[in-house]
Coordinates of C-alpha atoms and ligand atoms in Angstrom, one line a residue:
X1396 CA 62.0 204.4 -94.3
X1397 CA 60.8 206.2 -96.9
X1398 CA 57.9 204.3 -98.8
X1399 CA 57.2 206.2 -102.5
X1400 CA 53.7 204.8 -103.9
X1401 CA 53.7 204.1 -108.0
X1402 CA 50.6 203.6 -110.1
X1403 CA 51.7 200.2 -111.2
X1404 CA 54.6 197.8 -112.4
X1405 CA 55.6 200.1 -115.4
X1406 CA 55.6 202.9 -113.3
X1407 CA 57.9 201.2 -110.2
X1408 CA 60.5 200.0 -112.8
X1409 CA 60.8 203.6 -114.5
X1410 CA 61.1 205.2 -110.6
X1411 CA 63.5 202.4 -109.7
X1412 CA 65.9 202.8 -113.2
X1413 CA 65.7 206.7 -112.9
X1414 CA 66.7 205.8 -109.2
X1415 CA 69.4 204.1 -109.9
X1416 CA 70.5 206.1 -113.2
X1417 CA 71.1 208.4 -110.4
X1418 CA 73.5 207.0 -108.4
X1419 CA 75.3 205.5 -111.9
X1420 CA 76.1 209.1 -112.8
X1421 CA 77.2 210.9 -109.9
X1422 CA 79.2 208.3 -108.5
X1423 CA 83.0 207.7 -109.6
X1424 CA 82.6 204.1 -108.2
X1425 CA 79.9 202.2 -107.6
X1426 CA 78.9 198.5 -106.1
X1427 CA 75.5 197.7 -107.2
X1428 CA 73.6 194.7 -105.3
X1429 CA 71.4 193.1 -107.7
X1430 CA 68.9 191.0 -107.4
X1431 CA 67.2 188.7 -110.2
X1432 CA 63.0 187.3 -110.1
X1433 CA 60.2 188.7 -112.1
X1434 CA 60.6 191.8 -110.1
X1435 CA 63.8 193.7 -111.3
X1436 CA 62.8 192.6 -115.0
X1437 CA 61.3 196.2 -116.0
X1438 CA 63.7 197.7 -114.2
X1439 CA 66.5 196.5 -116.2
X1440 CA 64.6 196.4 -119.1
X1441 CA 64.6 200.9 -118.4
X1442 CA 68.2 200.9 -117.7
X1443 CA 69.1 199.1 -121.4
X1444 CA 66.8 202.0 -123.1
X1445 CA 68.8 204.8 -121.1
X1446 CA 71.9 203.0 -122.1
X1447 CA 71.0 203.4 -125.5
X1448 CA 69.6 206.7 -125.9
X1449 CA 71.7 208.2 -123.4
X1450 CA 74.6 206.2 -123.3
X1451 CA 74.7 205.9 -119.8
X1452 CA 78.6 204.0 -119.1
X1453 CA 79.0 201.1 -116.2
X1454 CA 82.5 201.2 -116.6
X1455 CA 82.7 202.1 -113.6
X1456 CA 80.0 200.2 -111.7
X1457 CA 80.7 196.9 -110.0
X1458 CA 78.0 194.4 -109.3
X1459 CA 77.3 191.9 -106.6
X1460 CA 73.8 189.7 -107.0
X1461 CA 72.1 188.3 -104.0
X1462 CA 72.1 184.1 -105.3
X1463 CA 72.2 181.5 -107.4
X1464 CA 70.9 178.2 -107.6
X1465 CA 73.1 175.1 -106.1
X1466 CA 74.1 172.9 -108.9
X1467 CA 73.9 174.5 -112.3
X1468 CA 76.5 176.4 -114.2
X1469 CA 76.5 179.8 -115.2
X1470 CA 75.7 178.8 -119.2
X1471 CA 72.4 176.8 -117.9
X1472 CA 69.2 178.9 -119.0
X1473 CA 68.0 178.7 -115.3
X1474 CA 71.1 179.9 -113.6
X1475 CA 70.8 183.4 -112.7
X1476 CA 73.7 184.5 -114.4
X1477 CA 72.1 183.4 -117.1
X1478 CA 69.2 185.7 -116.6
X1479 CA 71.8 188.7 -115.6
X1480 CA 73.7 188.6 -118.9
X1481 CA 70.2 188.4 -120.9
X1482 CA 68.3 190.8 -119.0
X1483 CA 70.9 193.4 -118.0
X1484 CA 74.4 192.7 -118.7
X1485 CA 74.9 191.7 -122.6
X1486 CA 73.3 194.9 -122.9
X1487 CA 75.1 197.9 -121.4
X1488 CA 79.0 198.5 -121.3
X1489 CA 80.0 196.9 -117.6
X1490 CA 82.7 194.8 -118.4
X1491 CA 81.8 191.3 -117.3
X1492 CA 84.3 190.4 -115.0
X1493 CA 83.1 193.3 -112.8
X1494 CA 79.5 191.4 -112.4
X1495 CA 79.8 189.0 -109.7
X1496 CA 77.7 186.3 -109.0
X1497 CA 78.1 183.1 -107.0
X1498 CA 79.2 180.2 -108.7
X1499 CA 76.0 177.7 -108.0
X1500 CA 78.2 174.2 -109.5
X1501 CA 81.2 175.0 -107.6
X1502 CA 82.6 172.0 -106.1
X1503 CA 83.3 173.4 -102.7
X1504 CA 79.7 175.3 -102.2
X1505 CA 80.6 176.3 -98.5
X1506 CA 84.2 177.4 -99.7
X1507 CA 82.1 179.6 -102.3
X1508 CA 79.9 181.2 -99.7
X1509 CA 83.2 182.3 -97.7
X1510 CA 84.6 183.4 -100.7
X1511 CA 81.8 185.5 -101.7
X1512 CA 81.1 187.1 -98.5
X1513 CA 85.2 188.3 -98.5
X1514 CA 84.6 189.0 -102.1
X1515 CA 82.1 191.3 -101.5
X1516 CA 83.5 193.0 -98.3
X1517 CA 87.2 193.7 -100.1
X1518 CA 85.3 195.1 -102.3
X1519 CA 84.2 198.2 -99.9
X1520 CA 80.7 196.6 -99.4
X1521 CA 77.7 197.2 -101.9
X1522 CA 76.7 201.0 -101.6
X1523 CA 73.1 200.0 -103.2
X1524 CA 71.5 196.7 -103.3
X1525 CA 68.4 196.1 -105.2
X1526 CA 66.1 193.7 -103.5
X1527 CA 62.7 192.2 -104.2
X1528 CA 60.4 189.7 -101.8
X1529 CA 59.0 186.8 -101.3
X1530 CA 55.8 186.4 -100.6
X1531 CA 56.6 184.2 -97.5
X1532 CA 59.0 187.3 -96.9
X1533 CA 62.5 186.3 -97.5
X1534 CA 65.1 188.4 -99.3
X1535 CA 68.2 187.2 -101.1
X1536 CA 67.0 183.0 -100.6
X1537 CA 67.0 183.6 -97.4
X1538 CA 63.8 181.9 -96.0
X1539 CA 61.8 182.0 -92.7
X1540 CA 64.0 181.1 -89.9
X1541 CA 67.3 182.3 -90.9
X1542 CA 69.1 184.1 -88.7
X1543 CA 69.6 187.7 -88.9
X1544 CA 73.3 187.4 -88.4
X1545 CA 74.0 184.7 -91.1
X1546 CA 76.8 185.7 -94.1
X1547 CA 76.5 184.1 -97.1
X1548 CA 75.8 180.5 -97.0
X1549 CA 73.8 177.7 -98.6
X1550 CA 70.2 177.2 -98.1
X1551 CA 67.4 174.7 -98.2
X1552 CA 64.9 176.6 -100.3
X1553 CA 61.3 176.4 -99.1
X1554 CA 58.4 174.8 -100.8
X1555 CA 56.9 178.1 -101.6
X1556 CA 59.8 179.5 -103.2
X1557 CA 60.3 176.7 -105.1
X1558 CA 56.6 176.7 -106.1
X1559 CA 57.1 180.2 -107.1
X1560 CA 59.8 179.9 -109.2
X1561 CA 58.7 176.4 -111.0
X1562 CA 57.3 179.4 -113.9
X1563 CA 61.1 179.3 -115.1
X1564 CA 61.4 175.7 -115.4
X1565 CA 59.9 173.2 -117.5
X1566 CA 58.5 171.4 -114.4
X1567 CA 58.5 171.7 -110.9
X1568 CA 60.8 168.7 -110.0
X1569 CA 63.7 170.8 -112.0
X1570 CA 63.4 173.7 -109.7
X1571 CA 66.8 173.2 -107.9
X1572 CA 66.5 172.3 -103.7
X1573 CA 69.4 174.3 -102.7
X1574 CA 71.0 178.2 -103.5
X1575 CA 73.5 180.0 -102.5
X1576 CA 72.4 183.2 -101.0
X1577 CA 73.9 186.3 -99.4
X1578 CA 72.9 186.1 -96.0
X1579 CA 70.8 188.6 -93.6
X1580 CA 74.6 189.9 -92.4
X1581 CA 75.4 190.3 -95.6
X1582 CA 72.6 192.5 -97.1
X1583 CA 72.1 194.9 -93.8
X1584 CA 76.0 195.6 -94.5
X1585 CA 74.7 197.1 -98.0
X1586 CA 74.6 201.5 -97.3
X1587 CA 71.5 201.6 -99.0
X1588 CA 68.9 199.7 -99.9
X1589 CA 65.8 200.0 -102.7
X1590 CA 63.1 197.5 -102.0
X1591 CA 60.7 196.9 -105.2
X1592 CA 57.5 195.8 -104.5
X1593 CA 54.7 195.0 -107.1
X1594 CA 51.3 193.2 -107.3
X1595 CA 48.2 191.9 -105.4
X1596 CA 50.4 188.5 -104.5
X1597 CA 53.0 190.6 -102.3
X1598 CA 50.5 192.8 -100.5
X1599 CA 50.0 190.4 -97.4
X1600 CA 53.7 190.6 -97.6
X1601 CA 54.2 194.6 -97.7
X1602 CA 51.1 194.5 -94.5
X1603 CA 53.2 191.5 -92.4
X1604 CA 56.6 193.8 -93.5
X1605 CA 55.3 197.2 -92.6
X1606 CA 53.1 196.6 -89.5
X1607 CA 54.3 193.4 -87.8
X1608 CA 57.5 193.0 -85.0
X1609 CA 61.2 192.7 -86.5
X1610 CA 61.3 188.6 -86.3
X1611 CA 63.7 186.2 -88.6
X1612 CA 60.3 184.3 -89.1
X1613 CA 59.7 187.0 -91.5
X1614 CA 63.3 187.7 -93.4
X1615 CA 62.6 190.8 -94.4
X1616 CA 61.1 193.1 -91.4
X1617 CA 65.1 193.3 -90.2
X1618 CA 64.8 195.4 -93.0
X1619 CA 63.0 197.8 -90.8
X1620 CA 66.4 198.1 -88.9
X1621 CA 68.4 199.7 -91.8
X1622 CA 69.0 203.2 -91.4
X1623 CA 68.7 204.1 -95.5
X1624 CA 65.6 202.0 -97.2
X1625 CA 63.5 203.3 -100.0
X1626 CA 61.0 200.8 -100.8
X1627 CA 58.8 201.8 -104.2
X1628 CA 55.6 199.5 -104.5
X1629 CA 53.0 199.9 -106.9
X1630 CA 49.4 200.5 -106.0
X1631 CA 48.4 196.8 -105.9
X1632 CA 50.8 195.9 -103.2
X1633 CA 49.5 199.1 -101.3
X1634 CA 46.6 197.8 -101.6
X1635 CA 45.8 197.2 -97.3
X1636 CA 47.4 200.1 -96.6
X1637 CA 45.6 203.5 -97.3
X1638 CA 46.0 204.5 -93.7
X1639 CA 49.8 203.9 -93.7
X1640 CA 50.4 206.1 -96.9
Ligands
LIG441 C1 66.1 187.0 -106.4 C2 65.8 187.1 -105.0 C3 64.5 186.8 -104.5 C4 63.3 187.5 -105.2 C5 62.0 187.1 -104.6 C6 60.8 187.8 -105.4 O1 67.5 187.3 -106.7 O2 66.7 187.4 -104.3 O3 64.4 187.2 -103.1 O4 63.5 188.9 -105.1 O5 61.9 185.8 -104.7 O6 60.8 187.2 -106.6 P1 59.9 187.9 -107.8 O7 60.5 189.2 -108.1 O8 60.0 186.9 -109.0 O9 58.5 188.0 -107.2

């Protein structure tokens, strides 16, 4: 695991774009796991200013995100597709019907999270997938308690979570119950993974993720497992672990 310490938010989203730049260039084909939260923002945000100036192309790059909320459509404000085509998509050259994302009002939701999982694998698997965490330390939605083996399915999301994300809506009672997430299975299949980690609210979360045992009450130590994680975390969510850096 190979942990590179940033000065600060601006900082992790330049070394995770430059990171990912990378991989956009030299690869003839790519599937990108992306993942959506306050996290990624600057990220994207550095990719849309390379596009620009440098005109890097997605033509070729195929993306997979990690949820969506149960019950709203893709056109709802909230959904995270939504939030894709505003904060990444409208504003590079991927063609849109390579960005995939599950479909949150579907009337079948369980049909949808076998159809996503195949989706994904007949696609080759993602070769990177972008991941942020929770404070209570799940990845994708998938919260405390969920088993490391699960594919994508549909999840109760937790009080926390839900709490957390109530910044997006106009009150807390609109933040939806349910999501459809990518499961544990699902992102450990991913080759590589870059974990982005920033601010003093994740640092009890980096601690519990670096130093405690691999358990699926904390989602993301399995992480620990994966032969090819780079996490990048700014100073602030370093901030207990001097001795580990
Ligand atoms: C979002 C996702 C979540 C977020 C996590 C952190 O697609 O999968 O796991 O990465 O909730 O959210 P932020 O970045 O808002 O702190």
């Amino acid at each position: 695991m190979n942990v590179i310490e940033v000065k600060d938010y601006q900082e992790m989203s330049k070394r995770a774009a430059a990171y990912i730049l990378e991989k956009v260039r030299h690869s003839k084909k790519l599937n990108l796991g992306l993942a959506t939260g306050g996290t990624p923002i600057g990220t994207y945000q550095n990719l849309i200013e390379d596009h620009n100036e440098n005109h890097t192309s997605y033509k070729d790059v195929t993306t997979f995100n990690l949820d969506e909320y149960a019950g709203i459509s893709g056109d709802d404000p909230n959904s995270y597709r939504y939030f894709m085509n505003h904060q990444l998509f409208n504003h590079i050259d991927i063609d849109k019907s390579n960005t995939y994302i599950p479909q949150g009002d579907a009337c079948d939701l369980k049909k949808e999270c076998t159809d996503y999982e195949k989706l994904v694998s007949d696609h080759g698997g993602v070769d990177l997938q972008i991941l942020g965490i929770g404070s209570n330390g799940h990845i994708g939605f998938n919260e405390p308690g969920t088993s490391f083996e699960s594919n994508t399915h549909i999840v109760e999301l937790a009080q926390s979570t839900r709490e957390a994300n109530a910044r997006y809506f106009s009150s807390f009672e609109d933040v939806p119950k349910k999501a459809v997430t990518m499961g544990i299975a699902t992102i450990m299949k991913s080759r590589e993974i870059l974990l982005l980690i920033s601010g003093e609210n994740k640092k009890e979360a980096l601690s519990q993720f670096l130093h405690n045992e691999v358990t699926e009450s904390f989602p993301a130590s399995i992480l620990r497992n994966h032969p090819n994680v780079t996490i990048i975390a700014d100073k602030a969510a370093l901030a207990n672990e001097k001795v580990y850096i």
